[in-house]
Amino acid sequence: MTAEPQPRARYGPGVALVLLAGILLPVSAPGQGPAGAPPDPGATLLRESDFVAIWDVTRTPGAAAAAVPRTLAADEVSVTLAAGAVRITRPGGATTLAHEPFGFVRFEPAGSARAVEAVGETSRAVVFQLKPAPLPRWPRLADVPGQFPRVGATLLLETDRIRVWDQTWTPDVRIALHMHYVPTAAVFLEGGRLQTFEADGRANPPFGRRRGDVLALAAPLAAPHEEEQVEGRPRAVWVEFKESAP
């Protein structure tokens, strides 16, 4: 996998990530935001919170509007769900042609200008549009760590505002007790079933995730919990916002 260098980002080995606990529910909040301009022509808004707008972008070869570079108003993280060749055009006509495989992650900072076209076959991506809203400082519990870092998760990318993680749940490996202290968002690359456990060991009902499911957490979770894989090998790409300074 290759990507154009970005001076604000640090890339790790690979691109992927997995699910949030069952208590992290998908949210659709049209009243929160509002979302910015669509990241590409024909994009569909999937989820939105005060911190992120999540778009489904399907790129069809030959779409004339896709060839016109536009300036990004916000940082964007895109995750490829349907592999394909794309042409990236910058102002002045410079182009880059590349094959973006399933799970490919690209970061583009606000202020950059580009057009992304599908070449030869339709491609699809989920785009996380990062809003400039200041982050809250959510209450923390002594001796209970945050969601990341965690077993099965690899840091892929880091900027001054976010970290992007690749996580896969594996059989017989439980995620230790943790809390969610910052806003996060995710897209599932592979589905499966997961289960969460209360701090006292009580099990909650298993829940399923499918490829393409998106999640957004915009408020603190009520209690610490553990989680583990029940079926399949769920995998997701997570966008974790960094905690604001005091």
Tab-separated table of C-alpha atoms in Angstrom:
chain	number	residue	atom	x	y	z
A	1	MET	CA	0.000	0.000	0.000
A	2	THR	CA	1.307	3.462	-0.858
A	3	ALA	CA	-0.008	6.909	-0.122
A	4	GLU	CA	1.071	10.403	-0.931
A	5	PRO	CA	3.199	11.786	1.944
A	6	GLN	CA	1.445	14.086	4.381
A	7	PRO	CA	3.650	16.255	6.601
A	8	ARG	CA	1.226	16.197	9.547
A	9	ALA	CA	0.642	12.458	9.652
A	10	ARG	CA	2.606	9.446	10.875
A	11	TYR	CA	1.757	6.123	9.234
A	12	GLY	CA	2.125	2.702	10.801
A	13	PRO	CA	2.256	-0.775	9.203
A	14	GLY	CA	-0.993	-1.672	7.486
A	15	VAL	CA	-4.548	-0.407	7.364
A	16	ALA	CA	-7.536	-1.800	9.223
A	17	LEU	CA	-9.509	-1.892	12.423
A	18	VAL	CA	-12.372	-3.475	14.303
A	19	LEU	CA	-15.499	-2.952	16.219
A	20	LEU	CA	-16.624	-0.994	19.157
A	21	ALA	CA	-18.282	-2.697	22.095
A	22	GLY	CA	-21.989	-3.433	21.781
A	23	ILE	CA	-22.786	-0.524	24.046
A	24	LEU	CA	-21.248	1.830	21.501
A	25	LEU	CA	-24.293	2.361	19.350
A	26	PRO	CA	-24.386	3.761	15.828
A	27	VAL	CA	-25.718	7.305	15.882
A	28	SER	CA	-27.471	9.375	13.286
A	29	ALA	CA	-27.843	12.951	14.402
A	30	PRO	CA	-28.739	15.328	11.585
A	31	GLY	CA	-29.222	18.113	14.107
A	32	GLN	CA	-25.619	17.867	15.301
A	33	GLY	CA	-23.137	19.657	13.132
A	34	PRO	CA	-24.001	20.575	10.519
A	35	ALA	CA	-21.915	18.464	8.172
A	36	GLY	CA	-19.618	20.248	5.755
A	37	ALA	CA	-19.687	19.979	1.993
A	38	PRO	CA	-19.712	16.394	0.692
A	39	PRO	CA	-16.149	15.064	0.220
A	40	ASP	CA	-16.902	14.055	-3.390
A	41	PRO	CA	-19.802	14.368	-5.872
A	42	GLY	CA	-22.580	11.909	-5.046
A	43	ALA	CA	-21.479	11.288	-1.452
A	44	THR	CA	-24.188	10.133	0.993
A	45	LEU	CA	-24.159	11.193	4.655
A	46	LEU	CA	-24.288	8.080	6.880
A	47	ARG	CA	-23.721	9.338	10.424
A	48	GLU	CA	-22.978	12.635	12.088
A	49	SER	CA	-21.986	13.947	15.508
A	50	ASP	CA	-20.600	17.237	16.779
A	51	PHE	CA	-17.098	15.981	15.931
A	52	VAL	CA	-17.352	14.005	12.692
A	53	ALA	CA	-19.496	13.522	9.592
A	54	ILE	CA	-19.252	10.056	7.992
A	55	TRP	CA	-19.887	9.796	4.254
A	56	ASP	CA	-20.347	6.902	1.837
A	57	VAL	CA	-18.534	7.774	-1.394
A	58	THR	CA	-19.041	5.652	-4.543
A	59	ARG	CA	-16.851	6.672	-7.469
A	60	THR	CA	-17.990	5.742	-10.992
A	61	PRO	CA	-15.575	5.919	-13.945
A	62	GLY	CA	-16.311	8.742	-16.359
A	63	ALA	CA	-18.037	11.055	-13.864
A	64	ALA	CA	-17.107	14.507	-15.182
A	65	ALA	CA	-17.714	16.319	-11.868
A	66	ALA	CA	-15.169	14.080	-10.133
A	67	ALA	CA	-12.337	15.495	-12.267
A	68	VAL	CA	-12.529	19.021	-10.824
A	69	PRO	CA	-10.185	19.617	-7.837
A	70	ARG	CA	-11.802	21.119	-4.769
A	71	THR	CA	-10.324	22.505	-1.545
A	72	LEU	CA	-11.056	20.534	1.622
A	73	ALA	CA	-12.642	22.568	4.414
A	74	ALA	CA	-11.772	19.931	7.052
A	75	ASP	CA	-9.305	17.110	7.617
A	76	GLU	CA	-10.529	13.854	6.036
A	77	VAL	CA	-9.732	10.177	6.604
A	78	SER	CA	-10.939	7.810	3.869
A	79	VAL	CA	-11.139	4.005	4.123
A	80	THR	CA	-11.570	1.940	0.929
A	81	LEU	CA	-14.429	-0.605	1.005
A	82	ALA	CA	-14.416	-1.555	-2.689
A	83	ALA	CA	-10.941	-1.762	-4.233
A	84	GLY	CA	-10.164	-0.014	-7.490
A	85	ALA	CA	-7.820	2.265	-9.402
A	86	VAL	CA	-8.146	5.992	-8.780
A	87	ARG	CA	-6.682	9.091	-10.362
A	88	ILE	CA	-5.900	11.974	-7.979
A	89	THR	CA	-5.685	15.359	-9.724
A	90	ARG	CA	-4.162	18.411	-8.045
A	91	PRO	CA	-4.589	22.074	-9.042
A	92	GLY	CA	-2.480	22.770	-12.106
A	93	GLY	CA	-3.204	19.347	-13.599
A	94	ALA	CA	-0.642	17.126	-11.814
A	95	THR	CA	-2.064	13.598	-11.452
A	96	THR	CA	-1.268	10.431	-9.503
A	97	LEU	CA	-2.644	7.027	-10.539
A	98	ALA	CA	-2.787	4.259	-7.937
A	99	HIS	CA	-4.659	1.088	-7.039
A	100	GLU	CA	-6.350	1.412	-3.642
A	101	PRO	CA	-6.899	-2.067	-2.145
A	102	PHE	CA	-9.649	-3.021	0.280
A	103	GLY	CA	-8.923	-1.391	3.641
A	104	PHE	CA	-6.662	1.325	2.219
A	105	VAL	CA	-6.517	4.435	4.448
A	106	ARG	CA	-5.760	7.928	3.155
A	107	PHE	CA	-5.420	11.129	5.216
A	108	GLU	CA	-5.883	14.553	3.613
A	109	PRO	CA	-5.504	17.782	5.627
A	110	ALA	CA	-7.849	20.735	5.464
A	111	GLY	CA	-6.770	23.259	2.839
A	112	SER	CA	-5.430	20.701	0.393
A	113	ALA	CA	-7.077	20.545	-3.026
A	114	ARG	CA	-7.692	17.431	-5.099
A	115	ALA	CA	-10.105	15.490	-7.266
A	116	VAL	CA	-10.434	11.691	-6.938
A	117	GLU	CA	-11.748	9.709	-9.933
A	118	ALA	CA	-12.350	5.990	-10.369
A	119	VAL	CA	-10.469	4.480	-13.309
A	120	GLY	CA	-11.744	1.364	-15.072
A	121	GLU	CA	-14.085	0.176	-12.313
A	122	THR	CA	-16.292	1.599	-9.597
A	123	SER	CA	-14.631	2.099	-6.214
A	124	ARG	CA	-16.164	2.880	-2.839
A	125	ALA	CA	-14.865	4.485	0.353
A	126	VAL	CA	-16.138	5.657	3.723
A	127	VAL	CA	-14.874	9.178	4.464
A	128	PHE	CA	-14.585	10.616	7.979
A	129	GLN	CA	-14.847	14.400	7.762
A	130	LEU	CA	-13.353	15.806	10.978
A	131	LYS	CA	-15.206	18.836	12.296
A	132	PRO	CA	-13.251	21.650	14.010
A	133	ALA	CA	-15.438	21.611	17.149
A	134	PRO	CA	-13.430	21.713	20.420
A	135	LEU	CA	-13.429	18.414	22.305
A	136	PRO	CA	-14.938	18.109	25.780
A	137	ARG	CA	-12.988	16.725	28.733
A	138	TRP	CA	-14.994	13.713	29.849
A	139	PRO	CA	-14.720	12.386	33.423
A	140	ARG	CA	-12.062	9.726	33.985
A	141	LEU	CA	-12.041	6.799	36.410
A	142	ALA	CA	-8.908	6.150	38.444
A	143	ASP	CA	-7.060	2.968	37.398
A	144	VAL	CA	-9.344	2.335	34.371
A	145	PRO	CA	-7.497	2.906	31.056
A	146	GLY	CA	-9.000	4.309	27.892
A	147	GLN	CA	-10.062	2.350	24.804
A	148	PHE	CA	-6.647	2.628	23.086
A	149	PRO	CA	-3.987	1.319	22.937
A	150	ARG	CA	-5.392	-2.203	23.294
A	151	VAL	CA	-4.677	-5.793	22.327
A	152	GLY	CA	-5.260	-6.466	18.621
A	153	ALA	CA	-4.994	-2.773	17.620
A	154	THR	CA	-2.188	-1.277	15.533
A	155	LEU	CA	-1.614	2.458	15.229
A	156	LEU	CA	-1.773	3.339	11.526
A	157	LEU	CA	-1.769	7.109	11.420
A	158	GLU	CA	-1.434	10.042	13.801
A	159	THR	CA	-1.927	13.788	13.421
A	160	ASP	CA	-2.162	16.601	15.950
A	161	ARG	CA	-5.914	15.858	16.404
A	162	ILE	CA	-6.493	12.141	15.832
A	163	ARG	CA	-5.090	8.623	15.861
A	164	VAL	CA	-6.268	5.930	13.444
A	165	TRP	CA	-6.190	2.322	14.668
A	166	ASP	CA	-6.473	-1.095	13.012
A	167	GLN	CA	-8.081	-3.650	15.301
A	168	THR	CA	-9.057	-7.288	14.839
A	169	TRP	CA	-10.829	-9.345	17.494
A	170	THR	CA	-9.479	-12.874	17.687
A	171	PRO	CA	-10.891	-16.008	19.399
A	172	ASP	CA	-10.185	-16.447	23.104
A	173	VAL	CA	-8.603	-12.989	23.467
A	174	ARG	CA	-10.580	-10.680	25.753
A	175	ILE	CA	-10.120	-6.899	25.640
A	176	ALA	CA	-9.267	-5.809	29.186
A	177	LEU	CA	-11.461	-3.515	31.299
A	178	HIS	CA	-11.547	-0.018	29.803
A	179	MET	CA	-13.604	3.131	29.271
A	180	HIS	CA	-14.201	5.467	26.320
A	181	TYR	CA	-12.888	8.874	27.334
A	182	VAL	CA	-12.791	10.647	23.954
A	183	PRO	CA	-15.025	10.741	20.862
A	184	THR	CA	-14.371	7.978	18.325
A	185	ALA	CA	-15.762	6.785	14.998
A	186	ALA	CA	-15.304	3.521	13.106
A	187	VAL	CA	-16.117	1.534	9.989
A	188	PHE	CA	-16.135	-2.279	9.982
A	189	LEU	CA	-14.082	-4.018	7.338
A	190	GLU	CA	-15.194	-7.483	8.433
A	191	GLY	CA	-18.283	-8.516	10.358
A	192	GLY	CA	-18.840	-10.909	13.227
A	193	ARG	CA	-20.327	-11.107	16.686
A	194	LEU	CA	-18.969	-9.583	19.888
A	195	GLN	CA	-19.886	-9.548	23.541
A	196	THR	CA	-19.227	-7.115	26.383
A	197	PHE	CA	-18.832	-7.815	30.111
A	198	GLU	CA	-19.482	-5.569	33.094
A	199	ALA	CA	-16.754	-4.827	35.626
A	200	ASP	CA	-18.260	-7.471	37.956
A	201	GLY	CA	-18.068	-10.131	35.236
A	202	ARG	CA	-21.729	-10.126	34.164
A	203	ALA	CA	-22.116	-10.845	30.441
A	204	ASN	CA	-24.254	-8.717	28.133
A	205	PRO	CA	-26.051	-10.295	25.129
A	206	PRO	CA	-23.819	-10.798	22.062
A	207	PHE	CA	-24.300	-8.385	19.161
A	208	GLY	CA	-23.394	-8.435	15.485
A	209	ARG	CA	-21.533	-6.119	13.139
A	210	ARG	CA	-21.468	-6.293	9.333
A	211	ARG	CA	-18.937	-5.124	6.765
A	212	GLY	CA	-19.600	-1.440	6.101
A	213	ASP	CA	-21.258	-0.687	9.470
A	214	VAL	CA	-20.217	2.725	10.803
A	215	LEU	CA	-20.226	3.919	14.416
A	216	ALA	CA	-19.744	7.223	16.195
A	217	LEU	CA	-19.371	7.879	19.919
A	218	ALA	CA	-20.121	11.458	20.888
A	219	ALA	CA	-20.871	11.092	24.636
A	220	PRO	CA	-19.216	9.221	27.522
A	221	LEU	CA	-20.168	5.588	28.111
A	222	ALA	CA	-21.868	4.818	31.387
A	223	ALA	CA	-19.564	2.130	32.806
A	224	PRO	CA	-16.232	0.343	32.289
A	225	HIS	CA	-16.406	-2.962	30.427
A	226	GLU	CA	-14.484	-5.791	28.792
A	227	GLU	CA	-15.222	-7.264	25.364
A	228	GLU	CA	-14.391	-10.292	23.257
A	229	GLN	CA	-15.038	-12.004	19.930
A	230	VAL	CA	-17.900	-14.524	19.779
A	231	GLU	CA	-18.068	-15.349	16.070
A	232	GLY	CA	-15.994	-14.512	12.985
A	233	ARG	CA	-13.013	-12.152	13.005
A	234	PRO	CA	-14.477	-8.644	13.250
A	235	ARG	CA	-12.191	-5.935	11.957
A	236	ALA	CA	-12.648	-2.165	11.904
A	237	VAL	CA	-10.792	1.074	11.290
A	238	TRP	CA	-11.146	3.495	14.218
A	239	VAL	CA	-10.666	7.257	14.278
A	240	GLU	CA	-9.819	8.328	17.853
A	241	PHE	CA	-9.855	12.029	18.697
A	242	LYS	CA	-7.077	13.157	21.008
A	243	GLU	CA	-8.057	14.509	24.392
A	244	SER	CA	-8.022	18.288	24.637
A	245	ALA	CA	-5.418	19.919	26.842
A	246	PRO	CA	-6.646	21.139	30.256
